[in-house]
Short mmCIF file of C-alpha atoms in Angstrom, two decimals:
data_model
loop_
_atom_site.label_atom_id
_atom_site.label_comp_id
_atom_site.label_asym_id
_atom_site.label_seq_id
_atom_site.Cartn_x
_atom_site.Cartn_y
_atom_site.Cartn_z
CA MET A 5 0.04 0.03 0.03
CA VAL A 6 1.06 3.64 -0.75
CA VAL A 7 0.08 6.21 1.49
CA MET A 8 0.39 10.01 1.21
CA SER A 9 3.50 11.05 2.75
CA SER A 10 5.84 13.98 2.73
CA TYR A 11 6.80 14.36 -0.80
CA ARG A 12 10.19 15.05 -2.68
CA GLU A 13 10.41 15.70 -6.44
CA PRO A 14 11.79 13.02 -8.48
CA SER A 15 15.46 12.48 -9.59
CA GLY A 16 16.65 12.13 -12.91
CA GLU A 17 15.40 13.89 -16.21
CA ILE A 18 11.80 15.08 -16.12
CA ARG A 19 9.94 14.50 -19.49
CA HIS A 20 7.00 16.33 -18.57
CA GLN A 21 5.77 18.38 -15.71
CA GLU A 22 2.06 19.52 -15.53
CA SER A 23 0.66 21.79 -12.78
CA ASN A 24 -2.93 22.11 -12.13
CA THR A 25 -3.52 18.17 -12.48
CA ARG A 26 -6.23 16.77 -10.34
CA ALA A 27 -5.41 13.28 -8.96
CA PHE A 28 -7.85 10.38 -8.33
CA VAL A 29 -7.03 7.07 -6.60
CA ASN A 30 -9.81 4.79 -7.35
CA GLU A 31 -13.01 6.77 -6.52
CA ARG A 32 -11.14 9.49 -4.06
CA GLU A 33 -10.02 12.88 -5.26
CA LEU A 34 -6.81 14.05 -3.75
CA GLY A 35 -7.01 17.40 -5.11
CA SER A 36 -5.13 19.68 -7.26
CA GLY A 37 -1.14 19.43 -8.06
CA THR A 38 1.69 18.81 -10.12
CA LEU A 39 2.13 15.62 -12.10
CA TYR A 40 5.71 14.57 -13.02
CA ILE A 41 6.55 12.06 -15.49
CA ALA A 42 10.32 11.59 -14.80
CA GLU A 43 12.35 8.84 -16.46
CA SER A 44 12.91 7.19 -12.87
CA ILE A 45 9.58 7.63 -11.52
CA LEU A 46 5.88 8.96 -12.04
CA SER A 47 5.10 11.42 -9.11
CA TRP A 48 2.16 13.67 -8.06
CA LYS A 49 2.53 16.49 -5.34
CA SER A 50 -0.58 18.33 -3.75
CA SER A 51 -0.26 22.17 -4.51
CA THR A 52 -2.04 22.67 -1.07
CA SER A 53 0.41 20.62 1.07
CA GLU A 54 3.75 18.60 0.88
CA ASP A 55 1.92 15.53 0.38
CA GLY A 56 2.19 13.27 -2.70
CA PHE A 57 2.83 10.06 -3.99
CA SER A 58 5.19 8.37 -6.47
CA LEU A 59 4.54 5.11 -8.75
CA GLU A 60 7.31 2.88 -10.09
CA TYR A 61 6.73 2.14 -13.75
CA PRO A 62 6.75 -1.85 -13.60
CA HIS A 63 3.52 -1.43 -11.28
CA ILE A 64 1.69 0.60 -14.16
CA SER A 65 0.03 -2.29 -15.91
CA LEU A 66 -1.89 -0.27 -18.32
CA HIS A 67 -2.16 3.39 -19.15
CA ALA A 68 -4.43 5.24 -21.67
CA VAL A 69 -6.01 8.81 -22.51
CA SER A 70 -9.93 8.22 -21.40
CA LYS A 71 -12.77 9.93 -22.72
CA ASP A 72 -15.43 7.73 -21.63
CA PHE A 73 -17.93 9.61 -19.38
CA SER A 74 -19.93 6.73 -18.72
CA ASN A 75 -17.49 5.73 -15.78
CA PHE A 76 -15.71 8.93 -15.15
CA PRO A 77 -16.98 12.50 -15.69
CA HIS A 78 -13.49 14.02 -16.91
CA GLU A 79 -11.20 13.20 -19.71
CA CYS A 80 -8.01 11.83 -18.03
CA LEU A 81 -4.95 9.90 -18.08
CA TYR A 82 -6.04 6.64 -16.89
CA LEU A 83 -3.70 4.16 -14.97
CA MET A 84 -4.29 0.65 -13.92
CA LEU A 85 -1.92 -0.47 -11.31
CA ASP A 86 -1.26 -4.23 -10.39
CA ALA A 87 -0.54 -2.96 -6.43
CA ASP A 88 -2.69 -1.61 -3.87
CA VAL A 89 -2.24 2.15 -3.71
CA ASP A 90 -4.99 3.24 -1.24
CA ASN A 91 -4.90 6.85 0.49
CA THR A 92 -7.52 5.78 3.17
CA ALA A 93 -6.94 4.36 6.56
CA GLU A 94 -10.23 2.54 6.17
CA ALA A 95 -9.53 0.14 3.24
CA ASP A 96 -12.42 -2.17 2.47
CA ASP A 97 -11.03 -5.79 3.09
CA ASP A 98 -14.34 -7.45 2.00
CA ASP A 99 -13.29 -7.65 -1.56
CA GLU A 100 -9.55 -8.96 -1.73
CA GLU A 101 -9.46 -9.33 -5.42
CA GLU A 102 -10.05 -5.43 -5.93
CA ASP A 103 -7.34 -4.91 -3.33
CA ASN A 104 -4.76 -5.86 -5.83
CA LEU A 105 -5.80 -3.49 -8.44
CA THR A 106 -5.73 0.38 -8.42
CA ILE A 107 -7.12 2.93 -10.77
CA VAL A 108 -5.40 6.23 -10.79
CA ARG A 109 -6.79 9.09 -12.98
CA PHE A 110 -4.91 12.48 -13.83
CA VAL A 111 -7.08 15.08 -14.81
CA PRO A 112 -4.96 18.38 -16.24
CA ALA A 113 -6.87 21.64 -16.27
CA ASP A 114 -5.68 21.86 -20.00
CA LYS A 115 -7.25 18.81 -21.49
CA GLY A 116 -5.23 19.37 -24.87
CA ILE A 117 -2.10 18.02 -23.08
CA LEU A 118 -3.67 14.54 -22.37
CA GLN A 119 -1.82 12.96 -25.79
CA GLN A 120 1.35 14.30 -24.48
CA LEU A 121 1.28 13.26 -21.14
CA PHE A 122 0.24 9.72 -22.50
CA GLU A 123 3.40 9.89 -24.89
CA ALA A 124 6.04 11.04 -22.02
CA LEU A 125 4.60 8.10 -19.90
CA LYS A 126 4.88 5.58 -22.65
CA ASP A 127 8.38 6.54 -23.23
CA CYS A 128 9.29 6.40 -19.61
CA GLN A 129 7.69 3.30 -19.20
CA LEU A 130 9.50 1.51 -21.88
CA LEU A 131 12.98 2.36 -19.93
CA HIS A 132 11.57 0.40 -17.03
CA PRO A 133 10.27 -3.14 -18.46
CA ASP A 134 8.35 -5.57 -16.13
CA PRO A 135 10.92 -8.14 -15.11
CA ASN A 136 8.12 -10.81 -15.10
CA ASP A 137 7.58 -10.21 -18.70
CA SER A 138 10.92 -11.15 -19.90
CA ILE A 139 11.28 -14.70 -21.59
CA SER A 140 13.21 -17.11 -19.37
CA GLU A 141 15.29 -20.01 -20.66
CA GLU A 142 12.82 -22.33 -19.26
CA ASP A 143 10.20 -20.78 -21.75
CA GLU A 144 12.25 -21.18 -24.64
CA PHE A 145 11.90 -24.35 -26.91
CA ASP A 146 13.68 -27.31 -25.96
CA GLY A 147 16.03 -28.48 -28.79
CA ASP A 148 14.17 -31.92 -29.36
CA ASP A 149 10.80 -30.08 -29.21
CA GLY A 150 11.81 -27.66 -31.71
CA ALA A 151 13.35 -30.16 -33.90
CA ASP A 152 10.19 -32.31 -33.87
CA ALA A 153 7.92 -29.39 -35.12
CA ILE A 154 10.45 -28.43 -37.74
CA SER A 155 10.66 -32.04 -38.76
CA ASP A 156 6.92 -32.51 -39.09
CA ILE A 157 6.69 -29.24 -41.19
CA THR A 158 9.46 -30.27 -43.37
CA ILE A 159 7.50 -33.69 -43.88
CA GLN A 160 4.44 -31.91 -44.91
CA MET A 161 6.29 -29.78 -47.27
CA ASN A 162 8.14 -32.59 -48.91
CA SER A 163 4.98 -34.24 -49.49
CA ILE A 164 3.36 -31.13 -50.90
CA ASN A 165 6.55 -30.58 -53.26
CA ASN A 166 6.67 -34.26 -54.42
CA GLY A 167 3.01 -33.95 -55.47
CA ASN A 168 1.98 -33.14 -58.92
CA GLY A 169 -0.97 -31.11 -58.10
CA ASN A 170 -3.62 -33.69 -58.47
CA GLY A 171 -2.78 -36.07 -55.51
CA HIS A 172 -0.40 -38.31 -57.11
CA SER A 173 3.49 -38.39 -56.53
CA ASP A 174 6.14 -38.05 -59.20
CA ASP A 175 7.03 -41.67 -58.49
CA ALA A 176 3.58 -42.61 -59.52
CA MET A 177 3.84 -41.29 -62.76
CA ASP A 178 5.27 -43.51 -65.90
CA ALA A 179 8.41 -42.18 -67.12
CA GLU A 180 10.36 -43.88 -69.91
CA PRO A 181 14.11 -44.72 -68.76
CA GLY A 182 16.46 -42.15 -69.64
CA GLN A 183 13.53 -39.53 -70.26
CA PHE A 184 15.40 -36.97 -68.01
CA ASP A 185 19.11 -37.64 -68.76
CA ASP A 186 21.19 -34.96 -69.77
CA ALA A 187 22.25 -34.89 -73.44
CA GLU A 188 25.90 -35.48 -73.91
#
């Protein structure tokens, strides 16, 4: 769980900084503040206090520009996190499945900036690939399994190549001896 705390600006290069951005965690509005999309971390700081929060990129499962007013009344930068990020002390323990998923929305005062926020977030997230998404040696083909699959394909291809198009192989055709010998 991440709780609002005393905030420090992110280190490293800041790709985009947007003031007058309201933050929402699940259904709770945290107020207006500044959104920092840095190469190291994504952060938001309240404009009325020293409180804020930071999110590590591998925990951001999905991000998008949302214009769906049926679920949320504002255009926003929508983030789905694979971790519990709750800023209330009274977290509801009845539904444990939702406890592992958090929705964070950033609503900038200037809606025209949403695509730029999305692009900056995408670029920074690419710098921090999820280690659980990489292919391990165990996931790769075993030499024998791969050889069997290639062998099956080769056999099927040879069957097709040896056919003359009407279901008969070249061996079944009547050829006169020496018909295909090279001329001397």
